[in-house]
Every structure is written in structure tokens, then in C-alpha cells.
Short mmCIF file of N, CA, C and O in Angstrom, two decimals:
data_model
loop_
_atom_site.label_atom_id
_atom_site.label_comp_id
_atom_site.label_asym_id
_atom_site.label_seq_id
_atom_site.Cartn_x
_atom_site.Cartn_y
_atom_site.Cartn_z
N ASP A 7 -4.22 -4.31 -4.26
CA ASP A 7 -4.02 -2.88 -4.25
C ASP A 7 -4.98 -2.20 -5.23
O ASP A 7 -5.64 -1.23 -4.87
N ILE A 8 -5.07 -2.72 -6.43
CA ILE A 8 -5.94 -2.11 -7.44
C ILE A 8 -7.41 -2.27 -7.05
O ILE A 8 -8.21 -1.35 -7.21
N TRP A 9 -7.77 -3.44 -6.51
CA TRP A 9 -9.14 -3.67 -6.10
C TRP A 9 -9.54 -2.70 -4.99
O TRP A 9 -10.63 -2.12 -5.01
N ILE A 10 -8.66 -2.50 -4.01
CA ILE A 10 -8.94 -1.58 -2.91
C ILE A 10 -9.02 -0.15 -3.42
O ILE A 10 -9.91 0.62 -3.03
N PHE A 11 -8.11 0.22 -4.32
CA PHE A 11 -8.13 1.56 -4.90
C PHE A 11 -9.45 1.80 -5.64
O PHE A 11 -10.06 2.86 -5.48
N SER A 12 -9.89 0.83 -6.41
CA SER A 12 -11.15 0.97 -7.15
C SER A 12 -12.34 1.07 -6.20
O SER A 12 -13.26 1.87 -6.44
N LEU A 13 -12.34 0.28 -5.17
CA LEU A 13 -13.40 0.36 -4.17
C LEU A 13 -13.43 1.74 -3.52
O LEU A 13 -14.50 2.35 -3.37
N MET A 14 -12.25 2.23 -3.15
CA MET A 14 -12.17 3.57 -2.54
C MET A 14 -12.60 4.66 -3.51
O MET A 14 -13.18 5.67 -3.11
N LYS A 15 -12.31 4.46 -4.79
CA LYS A 15 -12.71 5.44 -5.80
C LYS A 15 -14.23 5.54 -5.86
O LYS A 15 -14.78 6.64 -5.97
N ASN A 16 -14.91 4.40 -5.77
CA ASN A 16 -16.38 4.41 -5.77
C ASN A 16 -16.92 5.03 -4.48
O ASN A 16 -17.88 5.80 -4.53
N ILE A 17 -16.32 4.71 -3.37
CA ILE A 17 -16.79 5.23 -2.08
C ILE A 17 -16.62 6.75 -2.01
O ILE A 17 -17.51 7.46 -1.53
N THR A 18 -15.49 7.25 -2.49
CA THR A 18 -15.20 8.69 -2.42
C THR A 18 -15.74 9.47 -3.62
O THR A 18 -15.53 10.67 -3.71
N ARG A 19 -16.43 8.77 -4.52
CA ARG A 19 -16.98 9.38 -5.74
C ARG A 19 -15.91 10.14 -6.53
O ARG A 19 -16.10 11.29 -6.90
N ASP A 20 -14.79 9.46 -6.73
CA ASP A 20 -13.68 9.97 -7.54
C ASP A 20 -13.02 11.22 -6.94
O ASP A 20 -12.41 12.01 -7.65
N ARG A 21 -13.14 11.39 -5.63
CA ARG A 21 -12.47 12.50 -4.95
C ARG A 21 -11.43 11.93 -3.99
O ARG A 21 -11.31 10.73 -3.84
N MET A 22 -10.69 12.78 -3.33
CA MET A 22 -9.70 12.40 -2.31
C MET A 22 -8.69 11.37 -2.81
O MET A 22 -8.57 10.28 -2.26
N LEU A 23 -7.97 11.74 -3.84
CA LEU A 23 -6.96 10.86 -4.40
C LEU A 23 -5.95 10.42 -3.35
O LEU A 23 -5.54 9.26 -3.31
N TRP A 24 -5.54 11.32 -2.48
CA TRP A 24 -4.57 11.00 -1.44
C TRP A 24 -5.08 9.88 -0.53
O TRP A 24 -4.32 9.00 -0.15
N LEU A 25 -6.37 9.92 -0.20
CA LEU A 25 -6.93 8.89 0.66
C LEU A 25 -6.99 7.55 -0.05
O LEU A 25 -6.63 6.51 0.51
N ARG A 26 -7.42 7.58 -1.31
CA ARG A 26 -7.51 6.33 -2.09
C ARG A 26 -6.16 5.66 -2.22
O ARG A 26 -6.03 4.45 -2.00
N THR A 27 -5.15 6.42 -2.62
CA THR A 27 -3.83 5.81 -2.82
C THR A 27 -3.24 5.30 -1.51
O THR A 27 -2.67 4.21 -1.47
N ASN A 28 -3.37 6.08 -0.46
CA ASN A 28 -2.76 5.68 0.81
C ASN A 28 -3.49 4.50 1.46
O ASN A 28 -2.85 3.57 1.93
N VAL A 29 -4.80 4.51 1.47
CA VAL A 29 -5.54 3.38 2.07
C VAL A 29 -5.25 2.10 1.30
O VAL A 29 -4.99 1.05 1.89
N ALA A 30 -5.26 2.18 -0.02
CA ALA A 30 -4.97 1.00 -0.83
C ALA A 30 -3.56 0.47 -0.54
O ALA A 30 -3.35 -0.73 -0.38
N THR A 31 -2.61 1.37 -0.45
CA THR A 31 -1.23 0.95 -0.18
C THR A 31 -1.08 0.42 1.24
O THR A 31 -0.41 -0.60 1.45
N PHE A 32 -1.71 1.07 2.22
CA PHE A 32 -1.59 0.62 3.61
C PHE A 32 -2.13 -0.79 3.78
O PHE A 32 -1.49 -1.64 4.40
N VAL A 33 -3.29 -1.06 3.22
CA VAL A 33 -3.90 -2.38 3.38
C VAL A 33 -3.11 -3.44 2.62
O VAL A 33 -2.76 -4.49 3.17
N SER A 34 -2.81 -3.17 1.36
CA SER A 34 -2.10 -4.18 0.56
C SER A 34 -0.67 -4.41 1.07
O SER A 34 -0.18 -5.54 1.03
N ALA A 35 -0.01 -3.37 1.55
CA ALA A 35 1.35 -3.53 2.07
C ALA A 35 1.35 -4.40 3.32
O ALA A 35 2.25 -5.23 3.51
N PHE A 36 0.35 -4.24 4.17
CA PHE A 36 0.28 -5.06 5.38
C PHE A 36 0.06 -6.53 5.02
O PHE A 36 0.73 -7.42 5.55
N ILE A 37 -0.86 -6.78 4.12
CA ILE A 37 -1.14 -8.16 3.71
C ILE A 37 0.09 -8.77 3.04
O ILE A 37 0.49 -9.89 3.36
N ASP A 38 0.71 -8.03 2.13
CA ASP A 38 1.89 -8.51 1.42
C ASP A 38 3.05 -8.78 2.38
O ASP A 38 3.68 -9.84 2.31
N SER A 39 3.33 -7.85 3.27
CA SER A 39 4.43 -8.02 4.22
C SER A 39 4.19 -9.22 5.13
O SER A 39 5.12 -9.98 5.43
N THR A 40 2.96 -9.40 5.57
CA THR A 40 2.64 -10.50 6.47
C THR A 40 2.82 -11.85 5.78
O THR A 40 3.49 -12.75 6.31
N ILE A 41 2.23 -11.99 4.62
CA ILE A 41 2.31 -13.27 3.90
C ILE A 41 3.75 -13.59 3.50
O ILE A 41 4.25 -14.68 3.75
N PHE A 42 4.43 -12.61 2.89
CA PHE A 42 5.80 -12.86 2.44
C PHE A 42 6.72 -13.19 3.61
O PHE A 42 7.49 -14.15 3.56
N SER A 43 6.67 -12.39 4.67
CA SER A 43 7.58 -12.59 5.80
C SER A 43 7.35 -13.92 6.48
O SER A 43 8.31 -14.62 6.83
N PHE A 44 6.10 -14.28 6.68
CA PHE A 44 5.81 -15.57 7.32
C PHE A 44 6.32 -16.72 6.47
O PHE A 44 6.95 -17.65 6.98
N LEU A 45 6.06 -16.67 5.17
CA LEU A 45 6.52 -17.75 4.30
C LEU A 45 8.05 -17.79 4.20
O LEU A 45 8.66 -18.85 4.28
N ALA A 46 8.67 -16.63 4.00
CA ALA A 46 10.11 -16.59 3.78
C ALA A 46 10.92 -16.92 5.03
O ALA A 46 11.93 -17.61 4.95
N TRP A 47 10.49 -16.41 6.19
CA TRP A 47 11.32 -16.53 7.39
C TRP A 47 10.85 -17.58 8.39
O TRP A 47 11.53 -17.83 9.38
N TYR A 48 9.70 -18.22 8.11
CA TYR A 48 9.22 -19.26 9.01
C TYR A 48 8.97 -20.58 8.29
O TYR A 48 9.46 -21.62 8.70
N VAL A 49 8.23 -20.53 7.21
CA VAL A 49 7.85 -21.77 6.52
C VAL A 49 9.00 -22.34 5.69
O VAL A 49 9.32 -23.52 5.81
N PHE A 50 9.62 -21.51 4.86
CA PHE A 50 10.64 -22.01 3.94
C PHE A 50 12.08 -21.78 4.38
O PHE A 50 13.01 -22.19 3.69
N ALA A 51 12.29 -21.15 5.51
CA ALA A 51 13.66 -20.88 5.99
C ALA A 51 14.28 -22.16 6.54
O ALA A 51 13.62 -22.94 7.24
N PRO A 52 15.56 -22.40 6.22
CA PRO A 52 16.22 -23.59 6.77
C PRO A 52 16.26 -23.57 8.30
O PRO A 52 16.14 -24.59 8.95
N GLU A 53 16.44 -22.38 8.87
CA GLU A 53 16.41 -22.20 10.32
C GLU A 53 15.40 -21.09 10.62
O GLU A 53 15.75 -19.91 10.59
N PRO A 54 14.15 -21.45 10.86
CA PRO A 54 13.10 -20.45 11.03
C PRO A 54 13.34 -19.50 12.20
O PRO A 54 13.89 -19.88 13.22
N PHE A 55 12.92 -18.25 12.00
CA PHE A 55 12.97 -17.25 13.07
C PHE A 55 11.74 -17.42 13.96
O PHE A 55 10.76 -18.03 13.56
N SER A 56 11.81 -16.84 15.14
CA SER A 56 10.63 -16.88 16.01
C SER A 56 9.54 -15.96 15.43
O SER A 56 9.82 -15.02 14.69
N ILE A 57 8.31 -16.26 15.80
CA ILE A 57 7.19 -15.46 15.31
C ILE A 57 7.33 -14.01 15.75
O ILE A 57 7.04 -13.09 14.99
N SER A 58 7.79 -13.77 16.98
CA SER A 58 7.93 -12.38 17.45
C SER A 58 9.00 -11.64 16.66
O SER A 58 8.84 -10.45 16.35
N THR A 59 10.08 -12.30 16.31
CA THR A 59 11.12 -11.66 15.49
C THR A 59 10.57 -11.33 14.11
O THR A 59 10.79 -10.23 13.59
N ILE A 60 9.85 -12.27 13.54
CA ILE A 60 9.25 -12.02 12.22
C ILE A 60 8.28 -10.86 12.31
O ILE A 60 8.28 -9.96 11.47
N TRP A 61 7.43 -10.85 13.33
CA TRP A 61 6.41 -9.80 13.46
C TRP A 61 7.05 -8.42 13.61
O TRP A 61 6.72 -7.50 12.87
N TYR A 62 7.95 -8.27 14.58
CA TYR A 62 8.50 -6.94 14.86
C TYR A 62 9.55 -6.49 13.85
O TYR A 62 9.61 -5.31 13.50
N THR A 63 10.36 -7.39 13.38
CA THR A 63 11.44 -7.00 12.48
C THR A 63 11.00 -6.93 11.03
O THR A 63 11.21 -5.92 10.36
N TYR A 64 10.40 -7.99 10.56
CA TYR A 64 10.12 -8.07 9.14
C TYR A 64 8.75 -7.53 8.75
O TYR A 64 8.63 -6.79 7.78
N ILE A 65 7.73 -7.90 9.49
CA ILE A 65 6.39 -7.44 9.10
C ILE A 65 6.22 -5.96 9.45
O ILE A 65 5.94 -5.15 8.58
N LEU A 66 6.35 -5.60 10.73
CA LEU A 66 6.16 -4.20 11.10
C LEU A 66 7.26 -3.30 10.55
O LEU A 66 6.99 -2.16 10.16
N GLY A 67 8.48 -3.80 10.52
CA GLY A 67 9.59 -2.98 10.00
C GLY A 67 9.40 -2.59 8.55
O GLY A 67 9.50 -1.41 8.19
N THR A 68 9.07 -3.56 7.72
CA THR A 68 8.87 -3.24 6.30
C THR A 68 7.57 -2.48 6.10
O THR A 68 7.48 -1.61 5.23
N TYR A 69 6.54 -2.77 6.93
CA TYR A 69 5.27 -2.07 6.80
C TYR A 69 5.43 -0.58 7.10
O TYR A 69 4.93 0.26 6.35
N VAL A 70 6.11 -0.26 8.17
CA VAL A 70 6.33 1.16 8.53
C VAL A 70 7.08 1.87 7.41
O VAL A 70 6.76 3.00 7.03
N PHE A 71 8.09 1.22 6.85
CA PHE A 71 8.84 1.81 5.75
C PHE A 71 7.94 2.05 4.53
O PHE A 71 7.98 3.12 3.92
N ARG A 72 7.10 1.07 4.18
CA ARG A 72 6.23 1.21 3.01
C ARG A 72 5.16 2.28 3.23
O ARG A 72 4.81 3.00 2.30
N VAL A 73 4.64 2.39 4.45
CA VAL A 73 3.66 3.44 4.76
C VAL A 73 4.31 4.82 4.64
O VAL A 73 3.74 5.73 4.05
N ALA A 74 5.50 4.97 5.19
CA ALA A 74 6.21 6.25 5.10
C ALA A 74 6.50 6.61 3.65
O ALA A 74 6.33 7.77 3.25
N LEU A 75 6.89 5.64 2.86
CA LEU A 75 7.15 5.88 1.45
C LEU A 75 5.88 6.29 0.71
O LEU A 75 5.90 7.19 -0.12
N SER A 76 4.78 5.67 1.04
CA SER A 76 3.50 6.01 0.42
C SER A 76 3.09 7.45 0.73
O SER A 76 2.66 8.19 -0.15
N VAL A 77 3.23 7.84 1.98
CA VAL A 77 2.89 9.21 2.38
C VAL A 77 3.81 10.19 1.68
O VAL A 77 3.38 11.24 1.20
N PHE A 78 5.09 9.88 1.61
CA PHE A 78 6.06 10.73 0.94
C PHE A 78 5.73 10.88 -0.56
O PHE A 78 5.95 11.94 -1.15
N ASN A 79 5.21 9.83 -1.18
CA ASN A 79 4.91 9.85 -2.62
C ASN A 79 3.62 10.57 -2.98
O ASN A 79 3.38 10.84 -4.15
N THR A 80 2.79 10.89 -2.01
CA THR A 80 1.49 11.51 -2.29
C THR A 80 1.61 12.78 -3.13
O THR A 80 0.86 12.93 -4.11
N PRO A 81 2.50 13.71 -2.83
CA PRO A 81 2.60 14.91 -3.69
C PRO A 81 2.97 14.56 -5.14
O PRO A 81 2.51 15.22 -6.07
N PHE A 82 3.75 13.51 -5.32
CA PHE A 82 4.14 13.12 -6.68
C PHE A 82 2.98 12.49 -7.45
O PHE A 82 2.91 12.60 -8.67
N VAL A 83 2.07 11.86 -6.73
CA VAL A 83 0.86 11.33 -7.38
C VAL A 83 0.03 12.50 -7.91
O VAL A 83 -0.44 12.47 -9.05
N TYR A 84 -0.12 13.54 -7.10
CA TYR A 84 -0.86 14.71 -7.56
C TYR A 84 -0.14 15.40 -8.72
O TYR A 84 -0.79 15.87 -9.65
N LEU A 85 1.16 15.44 -8.68
CA LEU A 85 1.93 16.03 -9.78
C LEU A 85 1.70 15.23 -11.07
O LEU A 85 1.51 15.82 -12.14
N SER A 86 1.69 13.92 -10.97
CA SER A 86 1.47 13.11 -12.17
C SER A 86 0.07 13.33 -12.74
O SER A 86 -0.12 13.31 -13.95
N TYR A 87 -0.90 13.55 -11.88
CA TYR A 87 -2.26 13.82 -12.35
C TYR A 87 -2.36 15.16 -13.06
O TYR A 87 -3.26 15.37 -13.87
N SER A 88 -1.46 16.09 -12.77
CA SER A 88 -1.50 17.38 -13.45
C SER A 88 -1.12 17.26 -14.92
O SER A 88 -1.46 18.11 -15.73
N PHE A 89 -0.45 16.16 -15.29
CA PHE A 89 -0.08 15.92 -16.68
C PHE A 89 -1.14 15.12 -17.44
O PHE A 89 -1.02 14.92 -18.64
N LYS A 90 -2.15 14.67 -16.72
CA LYS A 90 -3.22 13.88 -17.33
C LYS A 90 -4.04 14.78 -18.28
O LYS A 90 -4.44 15.87 -17.89
N PRO A 91 -4.28 14.31 -19.50
CA PRO A 91 -5.07 15.14 -20.43
C PRO A 91 -6.49 15.36 -19.88
O PRO A 91 -7.08 14.49 -19.27
N LYS A 92 -6.98 16.57 -20.10
CA LYS A 92 -8.34 16.89 -19.67
C LYS A 92 -9.34 16.19 -20.57
O LYS A 92 -9.15 16.08 -21.77
N GLU A 93 -10.42 15.72 -19.95
CA GLU A 93 -11.46 15.06 -20.73
C GLU A 93 -12.28 16.11 -21.47
O GLU A 93 -12.59 17.16 -20.92
N LYS A 94 -12.60 15.81 -22.70
CA LYS A 94 -13.40 16.74 -23.51
C LYS A 94 -14.80 16.16 -23.63
O LYS A 94 -14.99 15.01 -24.00
N PHE A 95 -15.76 16.97 -23.28
CA PHE A 95 -17.15 16.54 -23.40
C PHE A 95 -17.71 17.04 -24.71
O PHE A 95 -17.55 18.18 -25.09
N ILE A 96 -18.37 16.16 -25.42
CA ILE A 96 -18.94 16.53 -26.73
C ILE A 96 -20.41 16.75 -26.59
O ILE A 96 -21.14 16.09 -25.95
#
């Protein structure tokens, strides 16, 4: 997440905070949900679920929730930046 955010920060030249935060969250949430769900519900589960159940229920289900939460949090990210001290140039 941090690596993607930093890459996006360089690409956008420190602009478009909403895009940086959301793209970083969208990509990392998909990777995290996929790896965790596959390991938890297929590899290490005593009675593994089918791949389609894991994909639709756990991977896409949690991913959609995390994406919606990220979009909902965008105004609060901007609010938190309003409290950031201004840089002073000497």
C-alpha cells in the first residue's frame, strides 16, 4: 500500500490525493483479500471451500466492502490534511 501510494505520488507530482489513496487501497486490498482468502479458506481450512465460493464470497465480497470504505474515507483524508502544518520556506 505504501509503495503504491509513493509511486502514485511521484506520478501525480504530489497532486490528486484522492487518486493516490484510492488506487493504493484498491490494488493492495485486492492482493491482500486474494492471498488471505485463498490461504485461509482453501489451503489451511480443515474442510476447504470451492474456489468459486472463495472468489465470489470472500475475495470479491471483502474487496467491494474495502473499496466502498476507501471511497467513503476520502473526505476524511482531506480533512486530516487540513490540520497538517504548513511548510515554511526560508
